[in-house]
């Protein structure tokens, strides 16, 4: 996307001093019968920010987006867009537009007619409609397809048209509900780059809902990790990945090896069945049980030595599998009946090991995260099944 075209969002009179494009979710709760989808959630999204709501199915991220869009109303709390409360305001009167995973393009209309539809419903002058449609299509590099029907376009091209249709109304906030979910991996990665470049150039606030951690990490200024209708952590990608606030976040973002057991050494280590795993700080002082986490890329692997000294964070086991992931090699090591370890090494540095070999794995204490006992497995952390 290299077009020089620009789209300016509409100015909005604020009643709170908040800038156009700011979104404030203030102590919002949403219930469906006895189920609470969003539980007293508060979140401030700055104007021009690209923020992702990330979490598993059922965590409340899509419900939050739909309440900002106006498709759902909160049971408690307030939502402000560009400084104005939007409670009770229908979607078409809010300073937002939404792009869905299902593009919902009109099949009987051309690309240009699809993009123009919203403007025509607002009775925008015909000459202005034409100029703004061209401008929006230029932004997504689709002007040459203006006369085609949606069925004549690829999935990626249809996604671009859905974006153009949303942007042509010049919203201050663009809401994106898993818009890349229907694309294949390569095209999805290309669209991630294009979306971020487009958002940076336009300066429009993007609120992006996804369950794909890679999407969130690659595009977002900040990520809100959601759990059971609440925000577990809100931070930039580096912080979320390197300094997760909880075992849940550590497990959901990236991949972790977890060791669970009794707290040892005054809270600076966890004594599991297979290793004494030391961290860099006494995070667990006063607790009986905890868990230590280390990412696969921080683990070294080598053939086991019978004379190896008992060093810090050393575990011995048997190599169960080797997978080539392109730039990295992945090793699966069985430490015992109830624990396995994933190791990833850069392909040029990967040791030549054979399935069945006895191996030893080691890692530095500063690579270890220590947490209170928690069901991190529910967030996607690697927990090996027991041997049959």
Coordinates of C-alpha atoms in Angstrom, one line a residue:
X1 CA 0.0 0.0 0.0
X2 CA 1.9 3.0 -1.2
X3 CA -0.8 5.4 -2.3
X4 CA -0.4 9.0 -1.2
X5 CA -4.2 9.3 -0.6
X6 CA -5.2 10.3 2.8
X7 CA -8.5 10.0 4.7
X8 CA -9.1 12.5 7.5
X9 CA -11.5 11.4 10.3
X10 CA -14.4 13.7 11.2
X11 CA -13.9 16.1 14.0
X12 CA -16.0 15.3 17.0
X13 CA -17.1 17.7 19.8
X14 CA -16.0 16.1 23.1
X15 CA -17.8 16.6 26.3
X16 CA -14.9 15.3 28.4
X17 CA -11.8 16.8 26.8
X18 CA -10.9 13.4 25.2
X19 CA -9.5 13.6 21.7
X20 CA -11.3 12.4 18.6
X21 CA -10.5 8.7 18.2
X22 CA -10.2 8.1 21.9
X23 CA -12.3 5.1 23.2
X24 CA -13.0 4.7 26.9
X25 CA -14.6 1.6 28.3
X26 CA -15.5 2.5 31.8
X27 CA -16.4 -0.3 34.3
X28 CA -18.5 -2.1 31.7
X29 CA -20.4 -5.3 32.4
X30 CA -22.4 -7.4 30.0
X31 CA -24.4 -10.4 30.9
X32 CA -26.3 -13.0 28.9
X33 CA -28.7 -14.6 31.3
X34 CA -26.6 -16.1 34.1
X35 CA -23.3 -15.8 32.1
X36 CA -21.1 -12.7 32.5
X37 CA -19.3 -12.0 29.2
X38 CA -17.6 -8.8 30.3
X39 CA -17.1 -8.2 34.0
X40 CA -16.5 -4.6 35.1
X41 CA -13.9 -4.0 32.4
X42 CA -12.2 -0.6 32.1
X43 CA -9.9 0.3 29.2
X44 CA -8.7 3.6 27.7
X45 CA -7.6 3.5 24.0
X46 CA -5.7 6.5 22.9
X47 CA -6.4 8.4 19.7
X48 CA -4.4 6.9 16.8
X49 CA -3.5 3.8 18.7
X50 CA -3.5 0.3 17.3
X51 CA -4.7 -1.9 20.2
X52 CA -5.5 -5.6 20.1
X53 CA -8.0 -7.5 22.3
X54 CA -6.4 -10.9 22.6
X55 CA -7.7 -14.0 24.2
X56 CA -9.4 -17.4 23.7
X57 CA -12.9 -18.0 22.7
X58 CA -15.4 -16.9 25.4
X59 CA -13.1 -14.4 27.1
X60 CA -15.3 -11.4 26.2
X61 CA -13.2 -9.7 23.5
X62 CA -15.8 -9.8 20.7
X63 CA -18.5 -8.8 23.1
X64 CA -16.4 -5.7 24.0
X65 CA -15.9 -4.8 20.4
X66 CA -19.6 -5.2 19.6
X67 CA -20.5 -2.9 22.5
X68 CA -18.1 -0.2 21.2
X69 CA -19.7 -0.7 17.8
X70 CA -23.2 -0.4 19.1
X71 CA -24.4 -3.9 18.2
X72 CA -24.7 -4.7 22.0
X73 CA -25.5 -2.5 24.9
X74 CA -23.8 -2.9 28.3
X75 CA -25.7 -3.8 31.4
X76 CA -23.6 -1.4 33.5
X77 CA -20.9 1.1 32.9
X78 CA -20.3 3.6 30.2
X79 CA -18.6 3.7 26.8
X80 CA -17.2 6.9 25.3
X81 CA -16.0 7.4 21.7
X82 CA -14.2 10.7 20.9
X83 CA -15.3 12.0 24.3
X84 CA -19.0 11.4 24.0
X85 CA -21.0 8.6 25.6
X86 CA -22.5 6.3 23.0
X87 CA -24.9 4.4 25.3
X88 CA -28.1 4.0 23.4
X89 CA -26.6 5.4 20.2
X90 CA -27.2 3.2 17.2
X91 CA -24.2 1.9 15.2
X92 CA -24.7 4.1 12.2
X93 CA -24.6 7.3 14.4
X94 CA -21.3 6.4 16.1
X95 CA -18.0 7.7 14.9
X96 CA -16.8 4.1 14.3
X97 CA -16.9 1.5 11.5
X98 CA -16.5 -2.2 11.7
X99 CA -14.7 -4.8 9.5
X100 CA -15.8 -8.4 10.1
X101 CA -14.3 -11.7 9.3
X102 CA -17.2 -12.3 7.0
X103 CA -16.7 -9.5 4.5
X104 CA -20.5 -9.2 3.9
X105 CA -20.0 -7.6 0.4
X106 CA -23.0 -7.3 -1.8
X107 CA -22.5 -9.9 -4.6
X108 CA -24.7 -8.1 -7.1
X109 CA -22.8 -4.8 -6.8
X110 CA -19.5 -3.9 -8.2
X111 CA -16.5 -3.1 -6.0
X112 CA -17.1 0.6 -6.4
X113 CA -20.8 0.3 -5.6
X114 CA -20.0 -1.7 -2.5
X115 CA -17.6 1.0 -1.3
X116 CA -20.1 3.7 -2.1
X117 CA -23.1 2.1 -0.4
X118 CA -22.6 3.7 3.0
X119 CA -22.1 7.2 1.6
X120 CA -25.2 6.9 -0.6
X121 CA -27.2 5.8 2.5
X122 CA -26.1 9.1 4.1
X123 CA -27.2 11.0 1.0
X124 CA -23.7 12.2 0.3
X125 CA -23.5 14.3 -2.9
X126 CA -22.8 12.2 -6.0
X127 CA -19.6 14.0 -6.9
X128 CA -18.2 13.6 -3.4
X129 CA -19.1 9.9 -3.4
X130 CA -17.1 9.4 -6.6
X131 CA -14.0 11.2 -5.2
X132 CA -14.1 9.4 -1.9
X133 CA -14.6 6.0 -3.4
X134 CA -11.5 6.5 -5.6
X135 CA -9.6 7.7 -2.6
X136 CA -10.6 4.7 -0.5
X137 CA -9.8 2.2 -3.3
X138 CA -6.4 3.9 -3.8
X139 CA -5.6 3.4 -0.1
X140 CA -6.0 -0.4 -0.5
X141 CA -4.6 -0.5 -4.0
X142 CA -7.8 -1.8 -5.5
X143 CA -8.9 1.0 -7.9
X144 CA -8.2 -1.1 -11.0
X145 CA -10.8 -3.6 -9.7
X146 CA -13.5 -1.0 -9.3
X147 CA -15.8 -2.5 -11.9
X148 CA -15.5 -6.2 -10.8
X149 CA -18.0 -8.1 -8.7
X150 CA -16.8 -9.5 -5.3
X151 CA -17.1 -13.1 -6.6
X152 CA -14.4 -12.2 -9.1
X153 CA -11.9 -11.4 -6.4
X154 CA -9.6 -13.4 -4.1
X155 CA -10.1 -13.5 -0.4
X156 CA -7.3 -11.0 0.2
X157 CA -8.8 -8.7 -2.4
X158 CA -12.3 -8.9 -0.8
X159 CA -10.7 -8.1 2.6
X160 CA -9.2 -4.9 1.0
X161 CA -12.6 -3.9 -0.3
X162 CA -14.2 -4.4 3.1
X163 CA -11.5 -2.1 4.5
X164 CA -12.1 0.5 1.8
X165 CA -15.9 0.4 2.6
X166 CA -15.2 1.0 6.2
X167 CA -12.6 3.7 5.6
X168 CA -14.6 5.7 3.1
X169 CA -16.9 7.0 5.9
X170 CA -13.8 8.5 7.5
X171 CA -14.4 7.1 11.0
X172 CA -12.2 8.2 14.0
X173 CA -12.2 4.5 15.1
X174 CA -12.0 1.4 13.0
X175 CA -13.1 -1.8 14.7
X176 CA -11.7 -5.1 13.3
X177 CA -13.3 -8.4 14.4
X178 CA -10.9 -11.1 13.4
X179 CA -10.8 -9.8 9.8
X180 CA -7.9 -12.1 8.7
X181 CA -9.3 -15.3 10.1
X182 CA -10.5 -16.6 6.7
X183 CA -7.2 -16.1 4.9
X184 CA -4.4 -18.6 4.4
X185 CA -1.3 -18.2 6.4
X186 CA 0.9 -16.4 3.8
X187 CA -1.8 -14.0 2.8
X188 CA -2.7 -13.4 6.5
X189 CA 0.9 -12.4 7.2
X190 CA 1.0 -10.1 4.2
X191 CA -2.2 -8.4 5.3
X192 CA -0.9 -8.0 8.9
X193 CA 1.9 -5.8 7.5
X194 CA -0.4 -3.9 5.2
X195 CA -2.9 -3.2 8.0
X196 CA -0.2 -1.8 10.3
X197 CA 1.3 0.4 7.5
X198 CA -2.2 1.6 6.6
X199 CA -3.1 2.5 10.3
X200 CA 0.3 4.3 10.8
X201 CA -0.3 6.4 7.7
X202 CA -3.9 7.3 8.4
X203 CA -3.5 7.8 12.2
X204 CA -6.9 6.3 12.8
X205 CA -7.6 4.4 16.0
X206 CA -7.6 0.6 15.3
X207 CA -9.2 -1.8 17.8
X208 CA -8.4 -5.3 16.6
X209 CA -9.9 -8.5 18.0
X210 CA -8.1 -11.7 17.6
X211 CA -7.2 -15.1 19.2
X212 CA -4.0 -15.2 17.2
X213 CA -1.1 -14.1 19.4
X214 CA 1.1 -13.7 16.3
X215 CA -1.3 -11.1 14.8
X216 CA -1.4 -9.2 18.0
X217 CA 2.3 -9.2 18.6
X218 CA 3.2 -8.1 15.1
X219 CA 0.8 -5.2 14.7
X220 CA -0.2 -3.7 18.1
X221 CA 1.0 -0.7 20.0
X222 CA -0.6 -2.3 23.0
X223 CA -2.2 -5.7 23.7
X224 CA -5.1 -6.3 26.2
X225 CA -4.9 -10.0 27.2
X226 CA -8.4 -10.9 28.3
X227 CA -9.6 -13.7 30.6
X228 CA -13.1 -14.4 31.8
X229 CA -14.4 -10.9 30.8
X230 CA -11.5 -9.0 32.4
X231 CA -8.2 -7.7 31.3
X232 CA -5.3 -9.8 32.7
X233 CA -2.6 -7.6 31.3
X234 CA -2.4 -4.4 29.2
X235 CA 1.0 -3.6 27.8
X236 CA 3.1 -3.4 24.6
X237 CA 4.2 -6.5 22.8
X238 CA 7.7 -6.6 24.3
X239 CA 6.4 -6.4 27.9
X240 CA 3.6 -9.0 27.4
X241 CA 6.1 -11.4 25.9
X242 CA 9.1 -10.9 28.2
X243 CA 7.4 -9.8 31.4
X244 CA 3.9 -11.4 31.5
X245 CA 1.9 -10.4 34.5
X246 CA 0.6 -13.9 35.3
X247 CA 1.1 -17.6 34.4
X248 CA -2.1 -17.2 32.2
X249 CA -0.5 -14.5 30.1
X250 CA 2.8 -16.4 30.0
X251 CA 1.1 -19.5 28.7
X252 CA -1.2 -17.7 26.2
X253 CA 1.5 -15.5 24.5
X254 CA 4.1 -17.6 22.9
X255 CA 5.0 -21.1 24.3
X256 CA 6.2 -22.0 27.7
X257 CA 7.6 -25.0 29.5
X258 CA 6.1 -25.2 33.0
X259 CA 7.6 -26.9 36.0
X260 CA 5.2 -27.2 39.0
X261 CA 6.1 -28.1 42.5
X262 CA 7.0 -26.8 46.0
X263 CA 8.4 -23.3 46.5
X264 CA 12.1 -23.6 47.5
X265 CA 15.0 -21.3 48.4
X266 CA 12.8 -18.6 50.0
X267 CA 10.7 -18.2 46.9
X268 CA 13.5 -18.0 44.4
X269 CA 12.9 -21.5 42.9
X270 CA 10.4 -24.2 42.3
X271 CA 11.3 -27.8 43.1
X272 CA 9.6 -30.0 40.6
X273 CA 9.9 -33.8 40.2
X274 CA 12.6 -33.4 37.5
X275 CA 14.5 -30.2 38.3
X276 CA 15.1 -27.5 40.8
X277 CA 14.2 -24.5 38.7
X278 CA 15.7 -21.2 39.9
X279 CA 14.5 -17.8 38.9
X280 CA 16.2 -14.4 39.3
X281 CA 14.1 -13.0 42.2
X282 CA 12.2 -14.4 45.2
X283 CA 8.8 -14.0 43.7
X284 CA 7.1 -16.8 45.6
X285 CA 8.1 -16.1 49.2
X286 CA 5.5 -17.3 51.7
X287 CA 3.8 -19.6 49.2
X288 CA 3.8 -23.4 49.5
X289 CA 3.4 -24.2 45.8
X290 CA 4.4 -22.4 42.6
X291 CA 5.4 -22.9 39.0
X292 CA 8.4 -21.9 36.9
X293 CA 8.2 -21.2 33.2
X294 CA 10.9 -21.1 30.5
X295 CA 10.4 -20.5 26.8
X296 CA 11.7 -23.1 24.4
X297 CA 14.1 -20.7 22.7
X298 CA 15.9 -20.1 26.0
X299 CA 16.7 -23.8 26.5
X300 CA 20.0 -25.4 25.4
X301 CA 20.1 -29.1 24.4
X302 CA 23.0 -31.5 24.1
X303 CA 23.9 -35.2 24.4
X304 CA 23.8 -36.2 28.0
X305 CA 27.2 -36.6 29.8
X306 CA 27.6 -39.1 32.5
X307 CA 30.1 -36.8 34.3
X308 CA 27.9 -33.7 34.0
X309 CA 27.9 -31.6 37.2
X310 CA 24.7 -30.8 38.9
X311 CA 24.4 -27.3 37.7
X312 CA 21.5 -24.8 38.0
X313 CA 18.5 -25.5 35.8
X314 CA 19.7 -28.7 34.3
X315 CA 17.2 -31.5 33.4
X316 CA 18.0 -34.8 31.8
X317 CA 15.7 -36.9 29.6
X318 CA 15.2 -38.8 26.4
X319 CA 14.7 -37.2 23.0
X320 CA 11.3 -38.1 21.6
X321 CA 11.1 -36.1 18.4
X322 CA 12.8 -33.6 16.2
X323 CA 10.9 -31.2 13.9
X324 CA 12.2 -28.8 11.3
X325 CA 10.4 -25.5 11.5
X326 CA 12.5 -23.6 8.9
X327 CA 14.5 -21.1 10.8
X328 CA 14.4 -23.2 13.9
X329 CA 14.7 -26.9 14.9
X330 CA 12.3 -28.1 17.6
X331 CA 13.1 -30.9 20.0
X332 CA 10.6 -32.8 22.2
X333 CA 12.3 -34.2 25.3
X334 CA 10.7 -36.6 27.8
X335 CA 11.9 -35.9 31.3
X336 CA 9.6 -38.4 33.0
X337 CA 6.2 -39.9 32.9
X338 CA 4.5 -36.6 33.7
X339 CA 6.8 -34.0 32.1
X340 CA 8.1 -33.2 28.7
X341 CA 10.1 -30.2 27.5
X342 CA 10.1 -28.3 24.2
X343 CA 13.4 -26.9 23.0
X344 CA 13.9 -24.6 20.0
X345 CA 17.3 -23.8 18.5
X346 CA 18.3 -21.7 15.5
X347 CA 18.7 -24.2 12.6
X348 CA 22.4 -23.3 11.9
X349 CA 23.2 -23.9 15.6
X350 CA 21.0 -27.0 16.2
X351 CA 22.8 -30.1 17.5
X352 CA 22.6 -33.3 15.5
X353 CA 20.7 -35.6 17.8
X354 CA 18.8 -38.8 17.1
X355 CA 15.4 -39.8 18.6
X356 CA 16.0 -42.0 21.5
X357 CA 19.2 -40.3 22.5
X358 CA 19.7 -39.4 26.2
X359 CA 20.0 -35.6 26.4
X360 CA 20.4 -32.9 28.9
X361 CA 18.7 -29.5 28.8
X362 CA 19.9 -26.4 30.5
X363 CA 18.8 -22.7 30.8
X364 CA 19.8 -19.6 32.7
X365 CA 18.1 -18.5 35.8
X366 CA 17.4 -15.0 34.3
X367 CA 15.3 -16.8 31.6
X368 CA 12.9 -18.2 34.2
X369 CA 9.6 -16.7 35.2
X370 CA 8.2 -17.6 38.6
X371 CA 4.5 -17.6 39.3
X372 CA 2.0 -18.7 42.0
X373 CA 0.3 -22.0 41.3
X374 CA -2.4 -21.5 38.6
X375 CA -4.1 -23.4 35.8
X376 CA -1.8 -22.0 33.1
X377 CA -2.6 -25.1 30.9
X378 CA -6.0 -23.6 30.2
X379 CA -4.4 -20.7 28.5
X380 CA -2.4 -22.9 26.1
X381 CA 0.9 -23.5 28.0
X382 CA 2.6 -26.8 27.2
X383 CA 1.9 -29.5 29.7
X384 CA 2.9 -33.0 28.6
X385 CA 0.4 -35.8 28.9
X386 CA 1.5 -38.7 31.1
X387 CA 3.0 -41.8 29.5
X388 CA 0.4 -44.4 28.7

